[in-house]
């Protein structure tokens, strides 16, 4: 399994959308390159090790904790639709992260854009 870590990290690093991973204390433990770039005005890579809650208002923090509590309540609770960003035409979700024994170990925010891909098929130029 350890050798798969490099593959998993490469998958996340190649994502074009922001991936910010937090532990259960809401500390940002990882940001992929897209997230570092996207959150550059808020500190970018310097946010790693900081509390995600410091980036949000009290109402958002309450909602984040409600979702984490829901994740912890049952192993089948793993994804919550949290918002739609009309400006960027994307859906946003919170996703549970679990270890091999299904114990909750953290969470991340998942972004799914609704725009059709503009890249040409198999365009490798």
PDB file of C-alpha atoms in Angstrom:
ATOM      1  CA  UNK A   1       0.000   0.000   0.000  1.00  0.00           C
ATOM      2  CA  UNK A   2       2.816   2.425   0.819  1.00  0.00           C
ATOM      3  CA  UNK A   3       4.010   2.369  -2.777  1.00  0.00           C
ATOM      4  CA  UNK A   4       0.556   3.540  -3.898  1.00  0.00           C
ATOM      5  CA  UNK A   5       0.963   6.819  -2.002  1.00  0.00           C
ATOM      6  CA  UNK A   6       3.067   8.301  -4.803  1.00  0.00           C
ATOM      7  CA  UNK A   7       0.360   7.379  -7.317  1.00  0.00           C
ATOM      8  CA  UNK A   8      -2.432   8.861  -5.198  1.00  0.00           C
ATOM      9  CA  UNK A   9      -0.450  12.067  -4.638  1.00  0.00           C
ATOM     10  CA  UNK A  10       0.201  12.331  -8.371  1.00  0.00           C
ATOM     11  CA  UNK A  11      -3.525  11.964  -9.103  1.00  0.00           C
ATOM     12  CA  UNK A  12      -4.382  14.783  -6.698  1.00  0.00           C
ATOM     13  CA  UNK A  13      -1.497  16.968  -7.877  1.00  0.00           C
ATOM     14  CA  UNK A  14      -2.698  16.689 -11.508  1.00  0.00           C
ATOM     15  CA  UNK A  15      -6.265  17.776 -10.684  1.00  0.00           C
ATOM     16  CA  UNK A  16      -7.142  21.104 -12.295  1.00  0.00           C
ATOM     17  CA  UNK A  17      -9.488  21.915  -9.411  1.00  0.00           C
ATOM     18  CA  UNK A  18      -8.494  22.884  -5.886  1.00  0.00           C
ATOM     19  CA  UNK A  19      -8.051  20.063  -3.402  1.00  0.00           C
ATOM     20  CA  UNK A  20      -7.603  21.070   0.233  1.00  0.00           C
ATOM     21  CA  UNK A  21      -7.330  18.207   2.735  1.00  0.00           C
ATOM     22  CA  UNK A  22      -8.027  18.748   6.430  1.00  0.00           C
ATOM     23  CA  UNK A  23      -7.661  16.568   9.495  1.00  0.00           C
ATOM     24  CA  UNK A  24     -10.368  16.323  12.158  1.00  0.00           C
ATOM     25  CA  UNK A  25      -8.928  19.338  13.974  1.00  0.00           C
ATOM     26  CA  UNK A  26      -9.666  21.329  10.770  1.00  0.00           C
ATOM     27  CA  UNK A  27      -5.963  21.864  10.106  1.00  0.00           C
ATOM     28  CA  UNK A  28      -5.065  22.118   6.437  1.00  0.00           C
ATOM     29  CA  UNK A  29      -2.633  19.257   5.930  1.00  0.00           C
ATOM     30  CA  UNK A  30      -2.343  19.344   2.135  1.00  0.00           C
ATOM     31  CA  UNK A  31      -3.120  21.623  -0.804  1.00  0.00           C
ATOM     32  CA  UNK A  32      -2.599  20.540  -4.383  1.00  0.00           C
ATOM     33  CA  UNK A  33      -0.917  22.971  -6.811  1.00  0.00           C
ATOM     34  CA  UNK A  34      -4.307  24.185  -8.121  1.00  0.00           C
ATOM     35  CA  UNK A  35      -5.414  25.060  -4.571  1.00  0.00           C
ATOM     36  CA  UNK A  36      -2.152  26.832  -3.800  1.00  0.00           C
ATOM     37  CA  UNK A  37      -2.635  28.965  -6.909  1.00  0.00           C
ATOM     38  CA  UNK A  38      -6.367  29.496  -6.337  1.00  0.00           C
ATOM     39  CA  UNK A  39      -5.880  30.618  -2.721  1.00  0.00           C
ATOM     40  CA  UNK A  40      -2.706  32.650  -3.332  1.00  0.00           C
ATOM     41  CA  UNK A  41      -4.397  35.897  -2.212  1.00  0.00           C
ATOM     42  CA  UNK A  42      -5.230  34.236   1.113  1.00  0.00           C
ATOM     43  CA  UNK A  43      -1.731  32.912   1.652  1.00  0.00           C
ATOM     44  CA  UNK A  44      -1.435  29.964  -0.752  1.00  0.00           C
ATOM     45  CA  UNK A  45       0.985  27.329   0.476  1.00  0.00           C
ATOM     46  CA  UNK A  46       1.406  29.208   3.779  1.00  0.00           C
ATOM     47  CA  UNK A  47      -2.134  28.046   4.681  1.00  0.00           C
ATOM     48  CA  UNK A  48      -0.840  24.507   5.176  1.00  0.00           C
ATOM     49  CA  UNK A  49      -0.741  23.837   8.910  1.00  0.00           C
ATOM     50  CA  UNK A  50      -3.302  26.552   9.621  1.00  0.00           C
ATOM     51  CA  UNK A  51      -6.941  26.106  10.618  1.00  0.00           C
ATOM     52  CA  UNK A  52      -9.463  25.997   7.814  1.00  0.00           C
ATOM     53  CA  UNK A  53     -11.908  27.588  10.237  1.00  0.00           C
ATOM     54  CA  UNK A  54      -9.821  30.784  10.240  1.00  0.00           C
ATOM     55  CA  UNK A  55     -10.721  31.163   6.556  1.00  0.00           C
ATOM     56  CA  UNK A  56     -14.479  31.129   7.159  1.00  0.00           C
ATOM     57  CA  UNK A  57     -17.114  33.077   9.034  1.00  0.00           C
ATOM     58  CA  UNK A  58     -18.805  31.687  12.183  1.00  0.00           C
ATOM     59  CA  UNK A  59     -21.878  30.428  10.282  1.00  0.00           C
ATOM     60  CA  UNK A  60     -19.704  28.530   7.792  1.00  0.00           C
ATOM     61  CA  UNK A  61     -17.621  27.102  10.642  1.00  0.00           C
ATOM     62  CA  UNK A  62     -20.806  25.843  12.297  1.00  0.00           C
ATOM     63  CA  UNK A  63     -21.876  24.151   9.048  1.00  0.00           C
ATOM     64  CA  UNK A  64     -18.425  22.601   8.534  1.00  0.00           C
ATOM     65  CA  UNK A  65     -18.552  21.095  12.028  1.00  0.00           C
ATOM     66  CA  UNK A  66     -22.112  19.826  11.437  1.00  0.00           C
ATOM     67  CA  UNK A  67     -20.945  17.993   8.327  1.00  0.00           C
ATOM     68  CA  UNK A  68     -17.923  16.492  10.105  1.00  0.00           C
ATOM     69  CA  UNK A  69     -20.191  15.335  12.947  1.00  0.00           C
ATOM     70  CA  UNK A  70     -22.524  13.754  10.374  1.00  0.00           C
ATOM     71  CA  UNK A  71     -19.558  11.992   8.731  1.00  0.00           C
ATOM     72  CA  UNK A  72     -18.533  10.638  12.149  1.00  0.00           C
ATOM     73  CA  UNK A  73     -22.034   9.367  12.944  1.00  0.00           C
ATOM     74  CA  UNK A  74     -22.078   6.587  10.323  1.00  0.00           C
ATOM     75  CA  UNK A  75     -19.589   5.072   7.867  1.00  0.00           C
ATOM     76  CA  UNK A  76     -22.155   5.450   5.085  1.00  0.00           C
ATOM     77  CA  UNK A  77     -22.125   9.259   5.522  1.00  0.00           C
ATOM     78  CA  UNK A  78     -19.436  10.312   3.084  1.00  0.00           C
ATOM     79  CA  UNK A  79     -20.426  13.220   0.855  1.00  0.00           C
ATOM     80  CA  UNK A  80     -22.498  16.386   1.294  1.00  0.00           C
ATOM     81  CA  UNK A  81     -23.441  18.928  -1.375  1.00  0.00           C
ATOM     82  CA  UNK A  82     -22.526  22.251   0.237  1.00  0.00           C
ATOM     83  CA  UNK A  83     -22.912  24.949  -2.398  1.00  0.00           C
ATOM     84  CA  UNK A  84     -23.194  26.063  -5.980  1.00  0.00           C
ATOM     85  CA  UNK A  85     -20.951  28.833  -7.282  1.00  0.00           C
ATOM     86  CA  UNK A  86     -22.839  30.514 -10.138  1.00  0.00           C
ATOM     87  CA  UNK A  87     -19.899  32.713 -11.138  1.00  0.00           C
ATOM     88  CA  UNK A  88     -17.705  29.663 -11.751  1.00  0.00           C
ATOM     89  CA  UNK A  89     -20.610  27.319 -12.621  1.00  0.00           C
ATOM     90  CA  UNK A  90     -19.526  24.643 -10.177  1.00  0.00           C
ATOM     91  CA  UNK A  91     -20.939  22.444  -7.461  1.00  0.00           C
ATOM     92  CA  UNK A  92     -19.043  22.092  -4.182  1.00  0.00           C
ATOM     93  CA  UNK A  93     -19.095  19.079  -1.864  1.00  0.00           C
ATOM     94  CA  UNK A  94     -17.466  18.037   1.409  1.00  0.00           C
ATOM     95  CA  UNK A  95     -16.140  14.483   1.267  1.00  0.00           C
ATOM     96  CA  UNK A  96     -15.190  12.247   4.185  1.00  0.00           C
ATOM     97  CA  UNK A  97     -11.736  10.673   4.303  1.00  0.00           C
ATOM     98  CA  UNK A  98     -11.551   7.298   6.044  1.00  0.00           C
ATOM     99  CA  UNK A  99      -8.734   4.911   6.872  1.00  0.00           C
ATOM    100  CA  UNK A 100      -8.640   1.213   5.928  1.00  0.00           C
ATOM    101  CA  UNK A 101     -10.880   0.392   8.910  1.00  0.00           C
ATOM    102  CA  UNK A 102     -13.450   3.049   7.872  1.00  0.00           C
ATOM    103  CA  UNK A 103     -12.523   5.347  10.758  1.00  0.00           C
ATOM    104  CA  UNK A 104     -13.011   9.015   9.885  1.00  0.00           C
ATOM    105  CA  UNK A 105      -9.607  10.701   9.604  1.00  0.00           C
ATOM    106  CA  UNK A 106     -10.426  13.961   7.834  1.00  0.00           C
ATOM    107  CA  UNK A 107     -12.244  15.560   4.948  1.00  0.00           C
ATOM    108  CA  UNK A 108     -11.750  17.528   1.768  1.00  0.00           C
ATOM    109  CA  UNK A 109     -13.685  19.890  -0.437  1.00  0.00           C
ATOM    110  CA  UNK A 110     -14.525  18.627  -3.922  1.00  0.00           C
ATOM    111  CA  UNK A 111     -15.289  20.996  -6.816  1.00  0.00           C
ATOM    112  CA  UNK A 112     -17.169  19.839  -9.915  1.00  0.00           C
ATOM    113  CA  UNK A 113     -17.461  22.271 -12.791  1.00  0.00           C
ATOM    114  CA  UNK A 114     -20.577  22.114 -14.962  1.00  0.00           C
ATOM    115  CA  UNK A 115     -19.009  23.678 -18.051  1.00  0.00           C
ATOM    116  CA  UNK A 116     -18.378  21.394 -20.984  1.00  0.00           C
ATOM    117  CA  UNK A 117     -14.694  20.626 -21.543  1.00  0.00           C
ATOM    118  CA  UNK A 118     -13.158  22.901 -24.169  1.00  0.00           C
ATOM    119  CA  UNK A 119     -10.061  20.777 -24.785  1.00  0.00           C
ATOM    120  CA  UNK A 120     -10.110  18.853 -28.073  1.00  0.00           C
ATOM    121  CA  UNK A 121     -10.162  15.068 -27.908  1.00  0.00           C
ATOM    122  CA  UNK A 122      -6.633  13.650 -27.718  1.00  0.00           C
ATOM    123  CA  UNK A 123      -5.077  17.086 -28.288  1.00  0.00           C
ATOM    124  CA  UNK A 124      -1.475  16.522 -27.249  1.00  0.00           C
ATOM    125  CA  UNK A 125       0.121  19.575 -28.801  1.00  0.00           C
TER     126      UNK A 125
END
